Tab-separated table of C-alpha atoms in Angstrom:
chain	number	residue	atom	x	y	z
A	1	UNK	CA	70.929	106.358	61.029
A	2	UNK	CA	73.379	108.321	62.861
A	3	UNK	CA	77.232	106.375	62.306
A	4	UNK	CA	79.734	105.926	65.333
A	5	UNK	CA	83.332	104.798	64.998
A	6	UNK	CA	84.565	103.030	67.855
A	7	UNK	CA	87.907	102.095	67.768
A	8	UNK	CA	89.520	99.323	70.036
A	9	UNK	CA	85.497	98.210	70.033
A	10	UNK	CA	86.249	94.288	70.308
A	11	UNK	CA	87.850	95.391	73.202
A	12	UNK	CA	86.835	94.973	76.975
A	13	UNK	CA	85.527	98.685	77.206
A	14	UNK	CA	84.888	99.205	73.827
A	15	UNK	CA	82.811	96.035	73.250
A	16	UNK	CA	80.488	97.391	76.389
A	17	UNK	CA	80.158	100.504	74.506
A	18	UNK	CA	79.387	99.117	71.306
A	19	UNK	CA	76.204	97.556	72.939
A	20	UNK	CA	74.999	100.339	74.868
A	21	UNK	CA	75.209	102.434	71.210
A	22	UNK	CA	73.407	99.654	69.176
A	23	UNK	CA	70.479	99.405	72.240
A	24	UNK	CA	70.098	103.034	71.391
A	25	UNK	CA	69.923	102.736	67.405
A	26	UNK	CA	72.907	103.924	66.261
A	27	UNK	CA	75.064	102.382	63.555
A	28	UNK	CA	78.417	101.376	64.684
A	29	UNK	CA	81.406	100.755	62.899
A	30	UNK	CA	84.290	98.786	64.704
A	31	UNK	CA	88.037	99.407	64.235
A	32	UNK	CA	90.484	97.250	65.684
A	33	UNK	CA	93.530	95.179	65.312
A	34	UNK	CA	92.701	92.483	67.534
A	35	UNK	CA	96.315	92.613	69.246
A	36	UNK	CA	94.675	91.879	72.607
A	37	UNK	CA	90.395	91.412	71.891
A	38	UNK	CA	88.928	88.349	69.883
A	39	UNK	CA	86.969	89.072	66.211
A	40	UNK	CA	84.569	86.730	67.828
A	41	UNK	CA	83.052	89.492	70.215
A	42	UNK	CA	80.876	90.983	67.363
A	43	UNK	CA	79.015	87.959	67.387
A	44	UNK	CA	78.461	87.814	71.247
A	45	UNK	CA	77.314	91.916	70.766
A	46	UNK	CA	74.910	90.927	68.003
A	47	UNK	CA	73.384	87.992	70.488
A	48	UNK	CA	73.534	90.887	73.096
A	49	UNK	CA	71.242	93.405	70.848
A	50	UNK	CA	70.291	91.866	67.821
A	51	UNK	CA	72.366	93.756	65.530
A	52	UNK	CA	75.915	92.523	64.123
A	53	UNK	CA	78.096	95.470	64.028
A	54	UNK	CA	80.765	96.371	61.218
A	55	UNK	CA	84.151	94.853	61.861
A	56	UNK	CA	87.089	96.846	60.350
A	57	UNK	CA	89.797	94.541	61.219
A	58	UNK	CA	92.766	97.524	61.166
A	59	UNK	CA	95.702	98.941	62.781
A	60	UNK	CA	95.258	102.698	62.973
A	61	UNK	CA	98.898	103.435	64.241
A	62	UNK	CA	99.645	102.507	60.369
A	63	UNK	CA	99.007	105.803	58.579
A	64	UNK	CA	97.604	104.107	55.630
A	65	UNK	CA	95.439	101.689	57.190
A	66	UNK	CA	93.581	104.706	58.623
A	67	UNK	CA	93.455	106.888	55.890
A	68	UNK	CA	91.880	103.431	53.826
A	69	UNK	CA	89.207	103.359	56.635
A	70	UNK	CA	87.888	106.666	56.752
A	71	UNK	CA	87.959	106.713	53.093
A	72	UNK	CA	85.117	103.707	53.078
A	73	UNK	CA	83.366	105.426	56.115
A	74	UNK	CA	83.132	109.116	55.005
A	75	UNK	CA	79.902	109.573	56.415
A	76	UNK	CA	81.195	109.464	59.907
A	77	UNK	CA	79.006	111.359	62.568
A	78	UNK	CA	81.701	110.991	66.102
A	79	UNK	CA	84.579	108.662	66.948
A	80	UNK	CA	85.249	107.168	70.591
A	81	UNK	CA	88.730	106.439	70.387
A	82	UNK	CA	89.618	103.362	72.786
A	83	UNK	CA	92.537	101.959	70.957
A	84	UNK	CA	95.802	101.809	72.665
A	85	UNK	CA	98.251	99.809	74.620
A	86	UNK	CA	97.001	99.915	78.551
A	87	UNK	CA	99.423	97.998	80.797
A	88	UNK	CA	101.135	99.802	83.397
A	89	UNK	CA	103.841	97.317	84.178
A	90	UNK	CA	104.394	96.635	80.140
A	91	UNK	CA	104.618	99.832	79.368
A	92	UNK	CA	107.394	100.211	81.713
A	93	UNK	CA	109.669	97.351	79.894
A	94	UNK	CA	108.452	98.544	76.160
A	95	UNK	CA	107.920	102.240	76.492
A	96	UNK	CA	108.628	103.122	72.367
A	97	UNK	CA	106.076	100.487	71.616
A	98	UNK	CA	103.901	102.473	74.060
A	99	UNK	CA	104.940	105.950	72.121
A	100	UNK	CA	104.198	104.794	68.891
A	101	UNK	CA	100.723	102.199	69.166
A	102	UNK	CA	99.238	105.040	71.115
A	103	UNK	CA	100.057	108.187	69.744
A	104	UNK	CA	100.222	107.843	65.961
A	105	UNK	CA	96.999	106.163	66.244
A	106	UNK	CA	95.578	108.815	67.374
A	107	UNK	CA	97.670	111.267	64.885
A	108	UNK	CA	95.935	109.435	62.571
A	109	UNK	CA	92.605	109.329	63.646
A	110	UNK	CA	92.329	113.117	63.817
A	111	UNK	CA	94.183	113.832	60.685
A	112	UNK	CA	91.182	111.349	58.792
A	113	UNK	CA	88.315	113.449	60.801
A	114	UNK	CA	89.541	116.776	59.648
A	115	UNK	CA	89.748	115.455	56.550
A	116	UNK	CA	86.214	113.627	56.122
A	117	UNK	CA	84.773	116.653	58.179
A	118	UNK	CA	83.873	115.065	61.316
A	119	UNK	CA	84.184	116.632	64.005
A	120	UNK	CA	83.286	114.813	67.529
A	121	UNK	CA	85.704	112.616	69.914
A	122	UNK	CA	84.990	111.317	72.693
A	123	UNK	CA	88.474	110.492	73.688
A	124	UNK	CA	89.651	107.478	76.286
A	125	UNK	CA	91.720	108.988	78.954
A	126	UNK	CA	92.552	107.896	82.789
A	127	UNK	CA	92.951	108.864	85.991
A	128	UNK	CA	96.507	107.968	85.430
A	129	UNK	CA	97.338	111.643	84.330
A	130	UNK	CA	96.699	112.600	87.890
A	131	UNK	CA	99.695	110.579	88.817
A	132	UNK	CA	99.850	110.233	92.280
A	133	UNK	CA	97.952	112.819	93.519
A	134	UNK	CA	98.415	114.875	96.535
A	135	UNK	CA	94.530	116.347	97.915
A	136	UNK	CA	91.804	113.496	97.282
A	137	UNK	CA	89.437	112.919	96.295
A	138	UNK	CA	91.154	114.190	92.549
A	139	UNK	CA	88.925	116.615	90.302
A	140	UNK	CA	89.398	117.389	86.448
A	141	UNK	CA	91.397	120.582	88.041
A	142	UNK	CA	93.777	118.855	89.933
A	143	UNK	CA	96.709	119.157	88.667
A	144	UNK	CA	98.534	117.064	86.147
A	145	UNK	CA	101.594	115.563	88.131
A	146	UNK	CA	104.106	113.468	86.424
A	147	UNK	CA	102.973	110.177	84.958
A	148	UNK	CA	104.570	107.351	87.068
A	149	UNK	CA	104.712	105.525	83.816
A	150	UNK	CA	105.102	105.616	79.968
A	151	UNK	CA	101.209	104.349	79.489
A	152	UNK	CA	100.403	107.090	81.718
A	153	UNK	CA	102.493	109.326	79.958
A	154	UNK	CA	101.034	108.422	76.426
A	155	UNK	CA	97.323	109.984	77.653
A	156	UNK	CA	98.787	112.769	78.632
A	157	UNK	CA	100.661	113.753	75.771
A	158	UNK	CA	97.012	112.493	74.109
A	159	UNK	CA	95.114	114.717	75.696
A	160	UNK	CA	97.595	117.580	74.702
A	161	UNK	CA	97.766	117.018	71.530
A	162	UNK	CA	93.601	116.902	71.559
A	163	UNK	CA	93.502	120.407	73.431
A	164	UNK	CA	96.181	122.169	71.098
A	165	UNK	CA	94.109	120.640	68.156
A	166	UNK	CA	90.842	121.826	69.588
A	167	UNK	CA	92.238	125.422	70.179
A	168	UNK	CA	93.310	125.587	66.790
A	169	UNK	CA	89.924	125.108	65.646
A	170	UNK	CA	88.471	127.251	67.862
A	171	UNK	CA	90.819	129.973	66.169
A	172	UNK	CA	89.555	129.509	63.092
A	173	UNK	CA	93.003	127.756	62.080
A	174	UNK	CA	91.056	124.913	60.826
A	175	UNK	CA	87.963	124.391	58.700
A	176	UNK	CA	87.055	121.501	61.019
A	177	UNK	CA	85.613	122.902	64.304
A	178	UNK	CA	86.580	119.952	66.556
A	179	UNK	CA	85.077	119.094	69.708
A	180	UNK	CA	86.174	116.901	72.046
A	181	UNK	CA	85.084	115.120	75.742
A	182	UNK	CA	88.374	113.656	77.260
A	183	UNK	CA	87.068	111.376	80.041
A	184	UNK	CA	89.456	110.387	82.527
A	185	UNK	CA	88.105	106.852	84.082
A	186	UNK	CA	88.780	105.152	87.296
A	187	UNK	CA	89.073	101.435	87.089
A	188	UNK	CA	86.753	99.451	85.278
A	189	UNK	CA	85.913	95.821	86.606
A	190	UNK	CA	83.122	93.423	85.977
A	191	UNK	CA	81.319	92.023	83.344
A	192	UNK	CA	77.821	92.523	80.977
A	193	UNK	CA	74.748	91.243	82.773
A	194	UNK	CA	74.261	88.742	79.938
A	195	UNK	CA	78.046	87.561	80.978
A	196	UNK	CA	78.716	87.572	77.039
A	197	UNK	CA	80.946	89.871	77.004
A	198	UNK	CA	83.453	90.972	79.493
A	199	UNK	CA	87.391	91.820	80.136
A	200	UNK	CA	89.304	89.146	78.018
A	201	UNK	CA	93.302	89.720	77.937
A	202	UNK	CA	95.592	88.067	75.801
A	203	UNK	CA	98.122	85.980	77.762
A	204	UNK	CA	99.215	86.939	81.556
A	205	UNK	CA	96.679	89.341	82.691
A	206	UNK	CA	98.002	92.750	83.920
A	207	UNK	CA	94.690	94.189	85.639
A	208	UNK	CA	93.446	92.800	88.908
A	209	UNK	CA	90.102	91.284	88.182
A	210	UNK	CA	91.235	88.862	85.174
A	211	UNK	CA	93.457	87.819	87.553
A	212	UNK	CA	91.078	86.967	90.139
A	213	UNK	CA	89.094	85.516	88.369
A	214	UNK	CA	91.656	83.205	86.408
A	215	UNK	CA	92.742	82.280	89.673
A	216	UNK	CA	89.271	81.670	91.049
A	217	UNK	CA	88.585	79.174	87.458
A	218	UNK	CA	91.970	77.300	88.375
A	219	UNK	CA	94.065	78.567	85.121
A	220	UNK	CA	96.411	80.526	87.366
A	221	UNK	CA	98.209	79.221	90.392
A	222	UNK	CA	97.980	82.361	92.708
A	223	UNK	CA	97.331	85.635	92.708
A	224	UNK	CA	99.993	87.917	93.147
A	225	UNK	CA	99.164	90.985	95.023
A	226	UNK	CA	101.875	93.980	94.179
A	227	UNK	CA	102.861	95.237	97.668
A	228	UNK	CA	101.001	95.452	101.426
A	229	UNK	CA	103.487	98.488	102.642
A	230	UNK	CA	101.842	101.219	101.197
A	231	UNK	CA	99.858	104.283	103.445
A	232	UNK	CA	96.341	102.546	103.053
A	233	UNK	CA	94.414	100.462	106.124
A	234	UNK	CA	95.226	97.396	105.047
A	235	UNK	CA	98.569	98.101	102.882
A	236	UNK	CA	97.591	97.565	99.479
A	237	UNK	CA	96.857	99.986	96.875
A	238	UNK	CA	93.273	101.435	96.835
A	239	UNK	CA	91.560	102.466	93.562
A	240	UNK	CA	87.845	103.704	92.234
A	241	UNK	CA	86.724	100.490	90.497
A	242	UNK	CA	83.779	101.056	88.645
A	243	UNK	CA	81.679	98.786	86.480
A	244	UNK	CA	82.403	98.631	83.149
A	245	UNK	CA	78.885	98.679	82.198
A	246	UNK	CA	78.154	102.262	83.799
A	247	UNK	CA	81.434	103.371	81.971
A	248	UNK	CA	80.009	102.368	78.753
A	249	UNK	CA	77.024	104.083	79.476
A	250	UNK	CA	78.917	106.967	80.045
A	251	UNK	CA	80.448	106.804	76.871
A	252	UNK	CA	77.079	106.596	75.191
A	253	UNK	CA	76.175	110.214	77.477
A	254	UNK	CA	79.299	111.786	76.401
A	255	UNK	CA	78.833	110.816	72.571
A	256	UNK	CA	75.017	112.158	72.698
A	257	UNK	CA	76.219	115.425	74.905
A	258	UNK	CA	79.079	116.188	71.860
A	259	UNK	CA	76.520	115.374	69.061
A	260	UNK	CA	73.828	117.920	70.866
A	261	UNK	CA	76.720	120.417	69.976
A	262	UNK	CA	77.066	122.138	73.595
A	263	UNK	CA	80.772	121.116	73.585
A	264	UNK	CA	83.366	123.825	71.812
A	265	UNK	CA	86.979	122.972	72.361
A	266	UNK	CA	87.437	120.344	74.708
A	267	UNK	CA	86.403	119.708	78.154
A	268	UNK	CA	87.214	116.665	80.546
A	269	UNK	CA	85.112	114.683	82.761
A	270	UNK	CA	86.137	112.154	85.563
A	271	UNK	CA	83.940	108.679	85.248
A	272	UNK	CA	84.223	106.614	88.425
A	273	UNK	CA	81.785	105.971	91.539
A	274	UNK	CA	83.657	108.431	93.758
A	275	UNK	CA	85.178	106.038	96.685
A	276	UNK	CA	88.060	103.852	96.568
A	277	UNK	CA	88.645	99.846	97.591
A	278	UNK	CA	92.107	98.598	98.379
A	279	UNK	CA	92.638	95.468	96.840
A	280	UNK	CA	92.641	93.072	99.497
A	281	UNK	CA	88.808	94.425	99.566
A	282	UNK	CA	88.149	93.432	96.108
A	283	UNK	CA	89.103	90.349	96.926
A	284	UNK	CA	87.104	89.890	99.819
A	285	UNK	CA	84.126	91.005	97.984
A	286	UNK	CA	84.993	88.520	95.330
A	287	UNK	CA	85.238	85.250	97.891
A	288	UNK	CA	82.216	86.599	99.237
A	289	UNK	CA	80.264	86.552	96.176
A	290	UNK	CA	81.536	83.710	94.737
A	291	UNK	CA	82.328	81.528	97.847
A	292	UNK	CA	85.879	80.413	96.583
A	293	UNK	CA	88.626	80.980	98.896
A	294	UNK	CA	91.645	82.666	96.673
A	295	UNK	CA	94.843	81.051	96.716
A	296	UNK	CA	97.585	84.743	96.830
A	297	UNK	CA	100.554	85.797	98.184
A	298	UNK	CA	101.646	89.381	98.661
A	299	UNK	CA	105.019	90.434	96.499
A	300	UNK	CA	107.029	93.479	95.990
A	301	UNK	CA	105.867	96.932	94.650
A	302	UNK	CA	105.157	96.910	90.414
A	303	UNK	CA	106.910	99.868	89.189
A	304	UNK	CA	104.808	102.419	87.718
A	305	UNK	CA	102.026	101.677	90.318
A	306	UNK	CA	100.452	104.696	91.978
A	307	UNK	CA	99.447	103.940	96.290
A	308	UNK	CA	95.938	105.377	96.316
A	309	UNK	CA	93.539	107.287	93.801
A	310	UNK	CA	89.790	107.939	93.523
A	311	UNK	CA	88.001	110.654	91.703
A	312	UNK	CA	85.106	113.607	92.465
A	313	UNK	CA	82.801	112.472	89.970
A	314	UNK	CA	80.139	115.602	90.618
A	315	UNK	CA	81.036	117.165	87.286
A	316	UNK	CA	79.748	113.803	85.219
A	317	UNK	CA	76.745	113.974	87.321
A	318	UNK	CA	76.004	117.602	86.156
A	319	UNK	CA	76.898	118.155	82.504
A	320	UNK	CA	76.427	114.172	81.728
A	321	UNK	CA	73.135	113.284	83.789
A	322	UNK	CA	75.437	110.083	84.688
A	323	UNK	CA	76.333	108.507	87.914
A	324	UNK	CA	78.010	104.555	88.278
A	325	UNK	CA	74.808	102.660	89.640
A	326	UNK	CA	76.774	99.991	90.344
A	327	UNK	CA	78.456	98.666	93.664
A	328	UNK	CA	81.567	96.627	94.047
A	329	UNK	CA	79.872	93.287	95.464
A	330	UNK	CA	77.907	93.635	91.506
A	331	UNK	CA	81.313	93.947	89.833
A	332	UNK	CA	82.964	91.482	91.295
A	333	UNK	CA	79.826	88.579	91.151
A	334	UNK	CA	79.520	89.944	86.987
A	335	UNK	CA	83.344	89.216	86.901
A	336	UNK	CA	82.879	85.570	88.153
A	337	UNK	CA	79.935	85.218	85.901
A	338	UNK	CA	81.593	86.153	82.948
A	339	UNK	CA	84.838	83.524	83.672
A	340	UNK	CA	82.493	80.912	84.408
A	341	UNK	CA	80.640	81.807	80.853
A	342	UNK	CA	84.068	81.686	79.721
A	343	UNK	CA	84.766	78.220	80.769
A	344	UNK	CA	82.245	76.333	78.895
A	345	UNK	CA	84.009	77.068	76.266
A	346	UNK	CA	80.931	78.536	74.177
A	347	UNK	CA	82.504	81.742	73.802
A	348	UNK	CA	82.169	82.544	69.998
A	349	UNK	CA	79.611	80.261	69.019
């Protein structure tokens, strides 16, 4: 049985992924440190497929940690590296946290596949490297413009470090020949189908759809909505949301495309659905679905946000065989779904 290491895999993306990997027979291995994901996911993936998968309760930005892992899982086929730090506003206020958690993990992630000879990553980027772009729809040649903020900043520098490790391989530098799909997603929102499993933040939420919903469920006042000045037809920022369940299958697509060895070096791949909703649409799309009127109230500009983004998603069509099946109304109803599971308070049982 083919093993997968999926780090940050109790996590909201990570924990999708995980099932769509066990529903295909492979063996996953979990690594995480739990700093914003529950231990008790593993049990709502094995009700999910049937199989309990491997917790490795870790931090990998801890040198030895990682090396201790890898050690017990030599027989490593690919990695899919979710684990980092991911809020835009936080990352803003604690930007050497943001330096550190994200990039020594990953430091030490490929230092412990070179050395156990494994050599595929499928690597969690964003569309955040785009910064704000200036032509849109954005493709993986657009250009890189300045990160607005230090989170965006972090997968940049990531995805640097992954090509100058890549070429070095490719030069024969390196015994390991490392290979390596960077995918640069849009958005994700929404929840499994089951509602089992879905996005789960520690504390104050700082995505949109948590917030929603928590608002929605009565555990948050209001929601606030960051700004209604910017260049969009309603004012508020417009992003490619996708569901988080075609972005795990995506993950699965990459993993399989790296494993059929067609990928030398390192190649990137945008993974959204190709149109963008502001967010005053999002929430009209959730009040529709879920026929609760949202109590919010529009507030300044967060720093670090970007005004408007959505991707060309043609080239994960073509080398992938993927495209987001999923539309908004879907996302937000799965979202709603998932908080209501939430509420009966059988989560982990």
């Amino acid at each position: 049985m083919i093993k997968i290491l999926v780090t940050g895999g109790t996590g909201y993306i990570g924990s999708h992924t995980v099932v769509a990997l066990q529903e295909k027979g492979y063996k996953v291995i979990i690594a995480d440190n739990l700093s914003n994901s529950n231990a008790d996911t593993i049990h709502a993936i094995a009700k999910i497929t049937g199989v309990k998968p491997e917790l490795e309760v870790v931090d990998l930005s801890c040198k030895t940690a990682c090396d201790d892992l890898f050690s017990r899982h030599s027989d490593l086929k690919a990695v899919i590296h979710f684990a980092a730090a991911k809020a835009v506003g936080e990352s803003v206020l604690q930007p050497l946290f943001y330096y550190e958690n994200n990039l020594c993990a990953l430091l030490n992630v490929l230092q412990n596949m070179a050395r156990i000879g494994c050599g595929n990553i499928v690597f969690s980027s964003s569309c955040t490297v785009y910064g704000q772009p200036k032509e849109l729809p954005v493709q993986e040649t657009s250009p890189r413009l300045p990160a607005t903020c230090p989170y965006g900043n972090t997968k940049q520098i990531a995805e640097d470090i992954l090509r100058d490790v890549a070429k070095a391989s490719l030069l024969g530098a390196s015994p390991l020949a490392l290979s390596v799909l960077a995918l640069r997603y849009f958005n994700p929102i929404g929840a499994h189908s089951s509602a089992l499993i879905g996005e789960l933040p520690n504390g104050v939420p700082n995505n949109l759809m948590p917030y929603i919903t928590q608002t929605a469920a009565g555990l948050r006042s209001c929601l606030q909505v960051y700004g209604n000045d910017y260049n969009t037809s309603d004012g508020t920022p417009i992003r490619d949301y996708i569901h988080v369940s075609d972005l795990a299958e995506a993950h699965l697509c990459a993993m399989e495309y790296l494993l059929s060895g067609k990928v030398k070096g390192i190649d990137y791949i945008n993974l959204g659905t190709g149109k963008g909703y502001t967010v005053l649409e999002v929430i009209q799309s959730f009040e529709k679905m879920s026929g609760i009127k949202l109590n919010y109230k529009i507030v300044a500009r967060r720093e670090g946000d970007i005004e408007k983004i959505w991707g060309n998603v043609d080239k994960a069509r073509q080398i992938l065989n993927w495209q987001a099946k999923r539309e908004i109304d879907e996302m937000t109803l799965s979202a709603w779904k998932w908080q209501q599971y939430i509420s009966t308070g059988l989560l982990g049982k």
